[in-house]
Short mmCIF file of C-alpha atoms in Angstrom, two decimals:
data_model
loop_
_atom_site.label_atom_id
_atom_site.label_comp_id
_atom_site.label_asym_id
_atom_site.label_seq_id
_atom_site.Cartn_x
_atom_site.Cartn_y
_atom_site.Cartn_z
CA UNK A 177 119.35 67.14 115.71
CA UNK A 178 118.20 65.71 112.65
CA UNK A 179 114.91 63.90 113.06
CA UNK A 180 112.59 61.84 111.45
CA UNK A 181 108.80 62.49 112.71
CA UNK A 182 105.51 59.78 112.79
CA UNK A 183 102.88 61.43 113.48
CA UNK A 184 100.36 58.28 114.26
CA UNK A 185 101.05 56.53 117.14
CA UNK A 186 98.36 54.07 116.16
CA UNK A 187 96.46 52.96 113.21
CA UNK A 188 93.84 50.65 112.42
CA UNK A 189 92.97 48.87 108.75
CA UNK A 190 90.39 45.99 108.11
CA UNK A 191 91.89 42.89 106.62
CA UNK A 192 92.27 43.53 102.40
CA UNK A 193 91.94 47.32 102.72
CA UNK A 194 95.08 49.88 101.73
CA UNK A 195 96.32 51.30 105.14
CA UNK A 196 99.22 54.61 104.53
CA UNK A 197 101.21 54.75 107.50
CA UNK A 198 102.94 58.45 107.41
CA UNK A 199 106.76 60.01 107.77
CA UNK A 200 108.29 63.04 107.51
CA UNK A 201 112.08 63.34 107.92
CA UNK A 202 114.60 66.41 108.48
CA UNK A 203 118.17 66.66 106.43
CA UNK A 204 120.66 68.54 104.95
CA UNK A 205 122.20 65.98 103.38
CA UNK A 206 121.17 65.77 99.48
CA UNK A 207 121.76 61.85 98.71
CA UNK A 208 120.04 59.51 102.12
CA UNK A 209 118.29 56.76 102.30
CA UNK A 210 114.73 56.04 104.08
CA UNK A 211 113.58 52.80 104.96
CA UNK A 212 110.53 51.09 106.96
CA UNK A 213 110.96 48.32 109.19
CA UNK A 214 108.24 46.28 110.36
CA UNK A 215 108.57 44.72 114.31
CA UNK A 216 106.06 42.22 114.66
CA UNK A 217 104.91 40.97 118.66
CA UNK A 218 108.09 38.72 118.06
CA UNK A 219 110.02 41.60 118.63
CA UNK A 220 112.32 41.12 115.22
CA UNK A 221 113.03 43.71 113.21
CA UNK A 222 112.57 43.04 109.58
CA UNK A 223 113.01 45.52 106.40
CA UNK A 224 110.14 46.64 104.51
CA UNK A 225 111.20 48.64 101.94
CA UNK A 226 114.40 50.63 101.27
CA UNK A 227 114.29 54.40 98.96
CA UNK A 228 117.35 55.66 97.75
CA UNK A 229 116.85 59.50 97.56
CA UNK A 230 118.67 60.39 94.39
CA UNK A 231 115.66 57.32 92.88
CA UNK A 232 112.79 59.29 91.61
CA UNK A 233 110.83 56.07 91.37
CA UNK A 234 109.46 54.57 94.53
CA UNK A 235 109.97 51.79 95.66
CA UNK A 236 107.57 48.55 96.15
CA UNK A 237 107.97 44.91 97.52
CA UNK A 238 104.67 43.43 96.93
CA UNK A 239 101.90 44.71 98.86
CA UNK A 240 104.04 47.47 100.02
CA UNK A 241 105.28 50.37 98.36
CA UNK A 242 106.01 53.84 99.41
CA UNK A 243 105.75 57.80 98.03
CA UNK A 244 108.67 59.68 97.99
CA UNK A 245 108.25 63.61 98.16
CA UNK A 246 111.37 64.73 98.16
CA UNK A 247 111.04 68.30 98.48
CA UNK A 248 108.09 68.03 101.09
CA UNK A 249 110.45 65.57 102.53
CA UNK A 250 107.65 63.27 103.06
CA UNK A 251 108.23 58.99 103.15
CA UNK A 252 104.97 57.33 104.06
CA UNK A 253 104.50 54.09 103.28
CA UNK A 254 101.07 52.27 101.94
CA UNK A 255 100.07 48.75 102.52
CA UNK A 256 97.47 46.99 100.11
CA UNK A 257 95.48 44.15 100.61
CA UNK A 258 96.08 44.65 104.62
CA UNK A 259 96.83 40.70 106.18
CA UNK A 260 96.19 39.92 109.58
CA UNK A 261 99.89 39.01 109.64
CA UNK A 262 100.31 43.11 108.77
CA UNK A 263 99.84 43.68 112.73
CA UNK A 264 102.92 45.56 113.64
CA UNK A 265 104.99 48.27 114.87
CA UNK A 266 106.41 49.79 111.66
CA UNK A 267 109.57 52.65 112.02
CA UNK A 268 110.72 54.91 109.68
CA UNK A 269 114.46 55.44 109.75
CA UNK A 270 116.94 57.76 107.90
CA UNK A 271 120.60 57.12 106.83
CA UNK A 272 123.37 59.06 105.28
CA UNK A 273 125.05 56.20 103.24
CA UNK A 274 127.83 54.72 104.04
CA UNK A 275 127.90 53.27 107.54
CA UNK A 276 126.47 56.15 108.97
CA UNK A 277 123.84 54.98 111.98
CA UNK A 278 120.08 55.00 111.17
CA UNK A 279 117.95 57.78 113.00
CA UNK A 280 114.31 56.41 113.88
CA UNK A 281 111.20 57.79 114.14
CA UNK A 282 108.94 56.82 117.13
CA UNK A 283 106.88 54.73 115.22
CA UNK A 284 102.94 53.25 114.65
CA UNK A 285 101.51 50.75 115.57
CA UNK A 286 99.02 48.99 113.27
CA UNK A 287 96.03 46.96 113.89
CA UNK A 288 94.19 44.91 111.22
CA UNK A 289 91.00 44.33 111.79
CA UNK A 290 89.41 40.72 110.53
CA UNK B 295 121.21 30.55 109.94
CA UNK B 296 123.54 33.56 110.21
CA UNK B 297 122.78 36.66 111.92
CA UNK B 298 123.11 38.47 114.98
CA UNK B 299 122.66 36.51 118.00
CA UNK B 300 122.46 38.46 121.45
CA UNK B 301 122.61 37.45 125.36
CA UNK B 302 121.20 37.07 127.51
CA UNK B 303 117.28 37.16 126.05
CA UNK B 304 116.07 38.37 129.68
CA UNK B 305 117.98 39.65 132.05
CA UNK B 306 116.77 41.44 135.94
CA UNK B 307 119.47 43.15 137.33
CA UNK B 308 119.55 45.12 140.58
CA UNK B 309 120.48 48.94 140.30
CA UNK B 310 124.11 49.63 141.11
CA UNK B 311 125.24 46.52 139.40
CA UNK B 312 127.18 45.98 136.26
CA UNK B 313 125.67 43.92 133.07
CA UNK B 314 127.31 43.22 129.86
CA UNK B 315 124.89 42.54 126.74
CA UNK B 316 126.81 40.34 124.24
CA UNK B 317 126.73 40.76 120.66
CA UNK B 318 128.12 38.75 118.01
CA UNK B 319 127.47 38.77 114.15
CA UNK B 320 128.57 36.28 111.71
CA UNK B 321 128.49 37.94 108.30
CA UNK B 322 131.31 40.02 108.31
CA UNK B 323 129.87 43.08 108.90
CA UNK B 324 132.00 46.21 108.88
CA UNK B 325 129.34 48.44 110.92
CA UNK B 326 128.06 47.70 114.37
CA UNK B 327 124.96 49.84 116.54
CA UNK B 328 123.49 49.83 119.68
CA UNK B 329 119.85 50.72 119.93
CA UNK B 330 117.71 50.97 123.20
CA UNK B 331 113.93 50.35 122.07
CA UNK B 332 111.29 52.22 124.55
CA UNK B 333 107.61 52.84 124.10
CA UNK B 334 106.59 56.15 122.62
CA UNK B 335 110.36 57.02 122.37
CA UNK B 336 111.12 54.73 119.15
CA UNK B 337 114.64 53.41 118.60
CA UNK B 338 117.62 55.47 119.87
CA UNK B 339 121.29 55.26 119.05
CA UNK B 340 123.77 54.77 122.31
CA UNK B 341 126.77 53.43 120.48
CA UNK B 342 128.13 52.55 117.34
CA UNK B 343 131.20 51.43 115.36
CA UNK B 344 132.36 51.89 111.84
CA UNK B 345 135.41 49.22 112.01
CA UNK B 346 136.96 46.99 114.61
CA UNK B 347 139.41 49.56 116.55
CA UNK B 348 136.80 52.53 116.38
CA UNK B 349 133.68 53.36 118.48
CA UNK B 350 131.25 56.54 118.41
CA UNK B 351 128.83 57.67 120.61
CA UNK B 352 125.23 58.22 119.59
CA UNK B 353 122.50 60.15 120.86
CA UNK B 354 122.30 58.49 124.75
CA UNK B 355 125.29 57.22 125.75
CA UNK B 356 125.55 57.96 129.20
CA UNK B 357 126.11 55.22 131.76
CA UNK B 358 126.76 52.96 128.27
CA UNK B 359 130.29 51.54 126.97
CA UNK B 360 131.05 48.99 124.18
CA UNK B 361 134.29 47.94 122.60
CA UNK B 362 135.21 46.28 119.29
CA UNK B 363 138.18 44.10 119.38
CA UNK B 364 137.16 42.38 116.45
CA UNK B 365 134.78 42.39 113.37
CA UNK B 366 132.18 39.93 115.12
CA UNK B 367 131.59 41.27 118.49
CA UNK B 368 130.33 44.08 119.60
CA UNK B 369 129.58 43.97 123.74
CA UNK B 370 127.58 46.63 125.49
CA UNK B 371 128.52 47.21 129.43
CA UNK B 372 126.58 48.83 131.42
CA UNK B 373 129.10 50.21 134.29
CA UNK B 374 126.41 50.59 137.22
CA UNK B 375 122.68 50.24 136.04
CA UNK B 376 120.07 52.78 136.95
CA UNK B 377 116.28 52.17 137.04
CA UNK B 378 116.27 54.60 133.50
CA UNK B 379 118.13 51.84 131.72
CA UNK B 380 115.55 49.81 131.94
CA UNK B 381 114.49 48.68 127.91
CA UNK B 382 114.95 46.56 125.13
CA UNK B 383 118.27 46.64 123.42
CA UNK B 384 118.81 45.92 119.95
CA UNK B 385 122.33 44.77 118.17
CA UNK B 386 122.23 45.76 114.71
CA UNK B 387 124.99 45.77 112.03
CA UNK B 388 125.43 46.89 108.05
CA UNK B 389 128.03 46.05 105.20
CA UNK B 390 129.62 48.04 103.13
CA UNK B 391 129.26 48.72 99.66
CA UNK B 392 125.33 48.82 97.84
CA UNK B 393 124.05 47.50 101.22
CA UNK B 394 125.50 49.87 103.67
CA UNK B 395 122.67 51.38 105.53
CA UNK B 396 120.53 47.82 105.49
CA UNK B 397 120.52 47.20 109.45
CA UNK B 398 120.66 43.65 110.09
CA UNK B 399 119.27 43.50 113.88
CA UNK B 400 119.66 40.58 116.13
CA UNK B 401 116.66 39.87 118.73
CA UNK B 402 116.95 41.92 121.32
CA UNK B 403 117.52 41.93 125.02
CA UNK B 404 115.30 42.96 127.33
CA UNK B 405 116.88 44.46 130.50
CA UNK B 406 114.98 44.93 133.75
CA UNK B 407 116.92 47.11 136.08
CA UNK B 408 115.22 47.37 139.81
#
């Protein structure tokens, strides 16, 4: 099965320090798409940050961007300027395009420290 | 606002009975997934559907069935609940087109089965 792997089950950042969360993934497939989703205590799911695999740039929202290695395939995802409101589960999750289902890593928790 | 909205929020149910987890999405959504959420384990695929009229099975199906009469609903029936199906269960659904792959997910349901 293909998998996607997070190898910290927790992590801890003071508030307004860079926290990188990591994620590797396993395909065959040569165009995918990775994503990060952020559940917060509410238990909602909410998108971070999307990467398109055939985009060599990576992709940021804000305080949040990401490095693509594509040929480590390697996804980890960095979070400057760490907010209390940063306290979260966080997933990584791979698709195949089209309406192909997601396939989530076990995720990390994050704790930000005031 | 739309979304996905799920029932019930909460739900106890005593092992042997049956339980249907409703899901409905008003955005027109072609895609439609069932996730169960448990700690350490991450988010894992039971069902999905591409298109009303066609279902798939994802990586823990058993003792899970859905249907999709239609584009907006998507219910998940548990036949005869065992202690192990005890979780949170997460509706999520994607369009076609530049967004496919973008999980929308509604709030979950958390299902206590003793």
């Amino acid at each position: 099965a293909q998998t996607v792997t997070q190898s910290q089950p927790e992590m801890s950042v003071q508030e307004a320090e860079t926290v990188t969360l990591s994620c590797t993934y396993d395909t065959s497939e040569s165009d995918y798409y990775l994503f990060w989703y952020k559940q917060p205590p509410s238990r909602q799911m909410i998108l971070v940050i999307r990467q398109e695999a055939y985009k060599q740039q990576n992709a940021t929202e804000n305080r949040f961007s990401v490095n693509f290695q594509k040929a480590a395939k390697s996804f980890s995802l960095k979070i400057s300027d760490s907010q209390l409101g940063d306290a979260a589960m966080y997933f990584c999750a791979r698709g195949r395009g089209g309406n192909t289902p997601l396939v989530f890593g076990k995720g990390t928790r994050l704790s930000v420290i005031a | 606002t739309a979304g996905i909205t799920q029932a019930p929020t909460s739900q106890i149910l005593a092992a042997g009975r049956s339980m249907t987890l409703r899901c409905t999405q008003d955005m027109r959504h072609n895609a439609m997934y069932w996730y169960r959420q448990d700690l350490g384990l991450g988010l894992r695929l039971i069902h999905y559907s591409n298109t009303a009229g066609t279902t798939g099975k994802g990586e823990v199906p058993d003792g899970y069935s859905v249907s999709r009469a239609n584009t907006d609903d998507f219910p998940l029936t548990l036949a005869s609940a065992v202690p192990s199906q005890t979780s949170v269960y997460f509706c999520a659904s994607s369009p076609q087109g530049t967004g496919a792959n973008v999980l929308t997910f509604g709030a979950g349901s958390r299902l206590t089965v003793l």
